[in-house]
CSV table of C-alpha atoms in Angstrom, one decimal:
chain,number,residue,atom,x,y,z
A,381,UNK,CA,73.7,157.2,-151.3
A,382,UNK,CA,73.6,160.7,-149.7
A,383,UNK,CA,72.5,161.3,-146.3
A,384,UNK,CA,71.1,164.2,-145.4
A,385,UNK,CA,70.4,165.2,-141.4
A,386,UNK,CA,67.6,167.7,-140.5
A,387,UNK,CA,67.3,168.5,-136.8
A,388,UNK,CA,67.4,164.6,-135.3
A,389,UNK,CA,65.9,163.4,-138.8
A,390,UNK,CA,67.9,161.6,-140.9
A,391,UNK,CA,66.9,161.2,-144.7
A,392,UNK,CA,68.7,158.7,-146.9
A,393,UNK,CA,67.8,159.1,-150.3
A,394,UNK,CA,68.8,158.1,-154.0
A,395,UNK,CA,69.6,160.8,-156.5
A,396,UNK,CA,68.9,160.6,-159.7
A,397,UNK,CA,70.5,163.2,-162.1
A,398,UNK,CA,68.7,163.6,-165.8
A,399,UNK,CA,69.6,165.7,-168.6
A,400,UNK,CA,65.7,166.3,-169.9
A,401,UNK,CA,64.6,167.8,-167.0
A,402,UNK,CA,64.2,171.2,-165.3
A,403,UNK,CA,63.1,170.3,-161.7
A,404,UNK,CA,63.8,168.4,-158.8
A,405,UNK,CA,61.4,165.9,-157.8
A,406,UNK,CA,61.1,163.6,-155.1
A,407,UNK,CA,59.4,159.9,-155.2
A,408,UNK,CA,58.7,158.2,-152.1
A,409,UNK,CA,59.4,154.2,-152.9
A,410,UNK,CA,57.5,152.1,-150.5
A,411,UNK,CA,60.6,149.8,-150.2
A,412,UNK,CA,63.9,151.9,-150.8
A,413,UNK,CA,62.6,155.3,-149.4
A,414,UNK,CA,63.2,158.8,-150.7
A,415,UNK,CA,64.4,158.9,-154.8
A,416,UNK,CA,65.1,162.3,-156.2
A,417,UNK,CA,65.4,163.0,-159.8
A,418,UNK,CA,67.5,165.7,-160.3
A,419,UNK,CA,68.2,168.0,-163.6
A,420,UNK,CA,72.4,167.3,-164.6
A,421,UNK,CA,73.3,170.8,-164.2
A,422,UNK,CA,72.0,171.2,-160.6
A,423,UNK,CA,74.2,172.2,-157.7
A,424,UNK,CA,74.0,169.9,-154.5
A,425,UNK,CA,73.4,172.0,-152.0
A,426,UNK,CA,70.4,172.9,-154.3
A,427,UNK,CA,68.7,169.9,-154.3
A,428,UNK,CA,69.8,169.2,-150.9
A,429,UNK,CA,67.6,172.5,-149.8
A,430,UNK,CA,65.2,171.5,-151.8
A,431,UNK,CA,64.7,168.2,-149.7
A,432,UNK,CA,65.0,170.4,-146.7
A,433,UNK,CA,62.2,172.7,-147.8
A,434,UNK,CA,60.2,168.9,-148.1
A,435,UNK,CA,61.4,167.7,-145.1
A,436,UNK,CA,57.7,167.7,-143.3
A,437,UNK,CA,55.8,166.4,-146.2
A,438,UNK,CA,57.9,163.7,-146.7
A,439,UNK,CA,57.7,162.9,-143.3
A,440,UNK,CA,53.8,162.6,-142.9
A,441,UNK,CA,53.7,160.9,-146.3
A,442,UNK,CA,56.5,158.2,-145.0
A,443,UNK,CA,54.4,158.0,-142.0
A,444,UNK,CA,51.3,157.3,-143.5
A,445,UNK,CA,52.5,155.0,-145.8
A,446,UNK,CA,53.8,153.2,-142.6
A,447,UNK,CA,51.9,153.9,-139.9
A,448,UNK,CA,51.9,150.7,-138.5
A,449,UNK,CA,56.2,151.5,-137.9
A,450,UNK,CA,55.2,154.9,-135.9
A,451,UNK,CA,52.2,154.0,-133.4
A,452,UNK,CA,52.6,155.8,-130.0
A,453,UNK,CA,51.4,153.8,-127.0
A,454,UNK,CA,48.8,156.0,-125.4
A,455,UNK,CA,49.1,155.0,-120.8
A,456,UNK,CA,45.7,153.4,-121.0
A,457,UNK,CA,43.7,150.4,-120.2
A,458,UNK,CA,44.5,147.7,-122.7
A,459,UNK,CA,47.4,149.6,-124.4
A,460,UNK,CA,49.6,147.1,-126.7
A,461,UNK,CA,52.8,146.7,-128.0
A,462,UNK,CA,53.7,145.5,-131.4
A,463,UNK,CA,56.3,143.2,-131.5
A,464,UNK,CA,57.3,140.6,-134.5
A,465,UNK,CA,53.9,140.9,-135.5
A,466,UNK,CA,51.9,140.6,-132.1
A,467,UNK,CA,50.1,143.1,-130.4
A,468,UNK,CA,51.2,142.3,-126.0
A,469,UNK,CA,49.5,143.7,-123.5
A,470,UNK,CA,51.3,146.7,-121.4
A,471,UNK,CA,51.2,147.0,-117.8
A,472,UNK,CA,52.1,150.5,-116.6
A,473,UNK,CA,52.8,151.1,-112.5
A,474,UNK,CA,54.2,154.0,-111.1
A,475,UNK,CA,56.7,153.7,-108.6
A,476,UNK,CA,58.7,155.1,-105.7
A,477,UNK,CA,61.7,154.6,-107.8
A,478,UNK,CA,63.4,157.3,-109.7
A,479,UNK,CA,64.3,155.4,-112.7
A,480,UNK,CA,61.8,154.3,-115.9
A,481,UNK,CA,61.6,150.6,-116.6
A,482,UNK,CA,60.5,148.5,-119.2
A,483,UNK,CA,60.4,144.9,-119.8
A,484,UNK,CA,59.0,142.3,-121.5
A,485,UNK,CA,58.6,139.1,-119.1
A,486,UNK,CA,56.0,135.9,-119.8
A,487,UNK,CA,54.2,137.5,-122.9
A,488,UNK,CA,53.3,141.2,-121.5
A,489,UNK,CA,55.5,144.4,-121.2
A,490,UNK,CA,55.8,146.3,-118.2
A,491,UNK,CA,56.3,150.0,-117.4
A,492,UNK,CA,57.3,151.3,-114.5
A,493,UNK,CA,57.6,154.8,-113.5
A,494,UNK,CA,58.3,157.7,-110.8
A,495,UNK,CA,55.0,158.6,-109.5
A,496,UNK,CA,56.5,162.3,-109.8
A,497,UNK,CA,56.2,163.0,-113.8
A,498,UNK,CA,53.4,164.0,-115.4
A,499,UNK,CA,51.5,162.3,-117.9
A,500,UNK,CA,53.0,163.5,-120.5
A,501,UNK,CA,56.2,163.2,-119.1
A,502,UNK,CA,54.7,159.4,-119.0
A,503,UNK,CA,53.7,158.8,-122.4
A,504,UNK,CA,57.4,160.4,-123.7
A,505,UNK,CA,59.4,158.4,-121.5
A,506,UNK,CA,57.3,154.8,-122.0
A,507,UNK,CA,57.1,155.7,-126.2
A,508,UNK,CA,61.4,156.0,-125.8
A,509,UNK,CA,61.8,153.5,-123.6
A,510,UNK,CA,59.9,151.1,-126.0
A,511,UNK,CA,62.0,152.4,-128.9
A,512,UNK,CA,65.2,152.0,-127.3
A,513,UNK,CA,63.9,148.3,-126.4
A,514,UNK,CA,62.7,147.3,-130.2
A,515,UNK,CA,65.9,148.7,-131.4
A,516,UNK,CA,67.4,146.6,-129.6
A,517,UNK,CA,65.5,143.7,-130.2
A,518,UNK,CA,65.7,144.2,-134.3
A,519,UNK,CA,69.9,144.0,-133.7
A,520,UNK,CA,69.0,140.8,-131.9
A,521,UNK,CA,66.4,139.5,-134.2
A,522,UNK,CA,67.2,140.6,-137.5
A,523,UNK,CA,70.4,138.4,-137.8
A,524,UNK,CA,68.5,135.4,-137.2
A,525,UNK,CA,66.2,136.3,-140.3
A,526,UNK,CA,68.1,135.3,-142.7
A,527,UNK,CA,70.8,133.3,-144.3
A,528,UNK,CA,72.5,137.1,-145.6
A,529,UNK,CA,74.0,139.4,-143.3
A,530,UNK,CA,71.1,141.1,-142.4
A,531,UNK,CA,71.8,144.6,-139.6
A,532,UNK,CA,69.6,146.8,-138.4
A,533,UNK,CA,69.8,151.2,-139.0
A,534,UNK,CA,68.6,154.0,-137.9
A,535,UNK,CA,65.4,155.5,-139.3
A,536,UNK,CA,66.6,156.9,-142.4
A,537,UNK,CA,62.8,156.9,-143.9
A,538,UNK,CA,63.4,153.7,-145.8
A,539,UNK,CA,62.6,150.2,-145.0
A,540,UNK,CA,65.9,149.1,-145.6
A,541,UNK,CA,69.1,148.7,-148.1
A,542,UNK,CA,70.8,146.2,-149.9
A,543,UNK,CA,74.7,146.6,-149.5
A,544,UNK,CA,77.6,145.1,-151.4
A,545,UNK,CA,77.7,142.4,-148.1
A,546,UNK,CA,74.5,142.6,-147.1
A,547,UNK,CA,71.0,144.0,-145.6
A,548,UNK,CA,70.2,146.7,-143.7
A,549,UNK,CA,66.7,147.2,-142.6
A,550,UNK,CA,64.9,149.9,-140.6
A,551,UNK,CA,65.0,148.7,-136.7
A,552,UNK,CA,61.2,149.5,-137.0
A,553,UNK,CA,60.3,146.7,-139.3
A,554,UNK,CA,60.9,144.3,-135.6
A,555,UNK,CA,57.1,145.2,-135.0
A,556,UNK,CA,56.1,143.3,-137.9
A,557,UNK,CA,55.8,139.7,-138.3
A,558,UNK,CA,58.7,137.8,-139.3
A,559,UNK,CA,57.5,136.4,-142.7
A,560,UNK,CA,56.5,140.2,-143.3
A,561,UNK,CA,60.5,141.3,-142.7
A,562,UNK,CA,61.7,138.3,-144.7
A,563,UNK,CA,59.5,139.6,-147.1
A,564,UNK,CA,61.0,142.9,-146.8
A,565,UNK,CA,64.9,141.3,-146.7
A,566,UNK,CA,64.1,139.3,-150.0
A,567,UNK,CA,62.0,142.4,-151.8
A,568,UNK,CA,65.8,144.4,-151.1
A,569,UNK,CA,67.2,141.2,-152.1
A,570,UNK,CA,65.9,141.3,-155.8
A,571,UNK,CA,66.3,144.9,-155.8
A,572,UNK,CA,62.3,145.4,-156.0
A,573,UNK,CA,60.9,149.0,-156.1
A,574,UNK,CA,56.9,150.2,-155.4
């Protein structure tokens, strides 16, 4: 399965190659991600720029199709954070120490931050911090799933892949319930595409 990295993006996708056609076109499966059907005579680094030139509409397309995956939490009043499923509550503070923190202690997350940064600056650093936490938690989490070896990926704009010994799944699917990613792990399982 080719990988193909854009700027930080990553895009794994399947490719297809078919004698009939003259094209490339590209298929967004809800499950396995980016397909591209290719014609047989076409050079790689063709259908590669190609996929580059469809880089952003494959990305809003992904995104809307997930949207749920790729919420950013807004500092406000009653701002939540999906986690297997559960929307917790976020408490932000700023503080008179340098460094960003974020926890997640007796059901609520907490965000601490240097009173110096802007609010954007805010917003950036509490969206990576929470990433960098659920990542974490879907290596964690994601083992306990399942009976198969089950590892969490990067986002490679697919909800997962079924390997030779095993499962990976997109560290975003942690936000969703767990029935929801055992769903996901058995879909991969029987090799299911939408």
């Amino acid at each position: 399965m080719p990988i193909l990295e854009i700027g930080q993006d990553k895009i794994n996708y399947q490719l297809k190659r078919e004698d009939d056609i003259y094209f490339v076109k590209i298929y967004l499966d809800d499950l396995n991600g980016i397909c591209v059907t290719a014609p047989s005579k076409k050079q790689d680094e063709n259908v590669e720029a190609f996929i580059v030139k469809k880089k952003k509409w494959i990305k809003e397309k992904w995104i809307k199709i997930h949207d749920d995956l790729y919420q950013t939490v807004q500092i406000e009043t009653g701002a939540r954070v999906s986690y297997l499923g559960r929307k917790y509550k976020l408490i932000t503070e700023n503080s008179t120490e340098q460094e960003t923190y974020f926890t997640f202690q007796k059901g609520k997350f907490f965000f601490t931050y240097p009173s110096s940064l802007s609010n954007e600056e805010i917003k950036n650093e509490l969206n990576k911090q929470r990433d960098q936490w659920l990542q974490q938690k879907a290596s964690e989490k994601f083992k306990q799933l399942h009976s198969n070896d089950i590892q969490s990926e990067d986002d490679h704009y697919r909800l997962g892949f079924k390997k030779e010994d095993g499962i990976l799944l997109n560290w975003r699917l942690i936000q969703r319930s767990k029935p929801e990613i055992q769903s996901t792990i058995d879909d991969l399982i029987e090799e299911k595409t939408f």
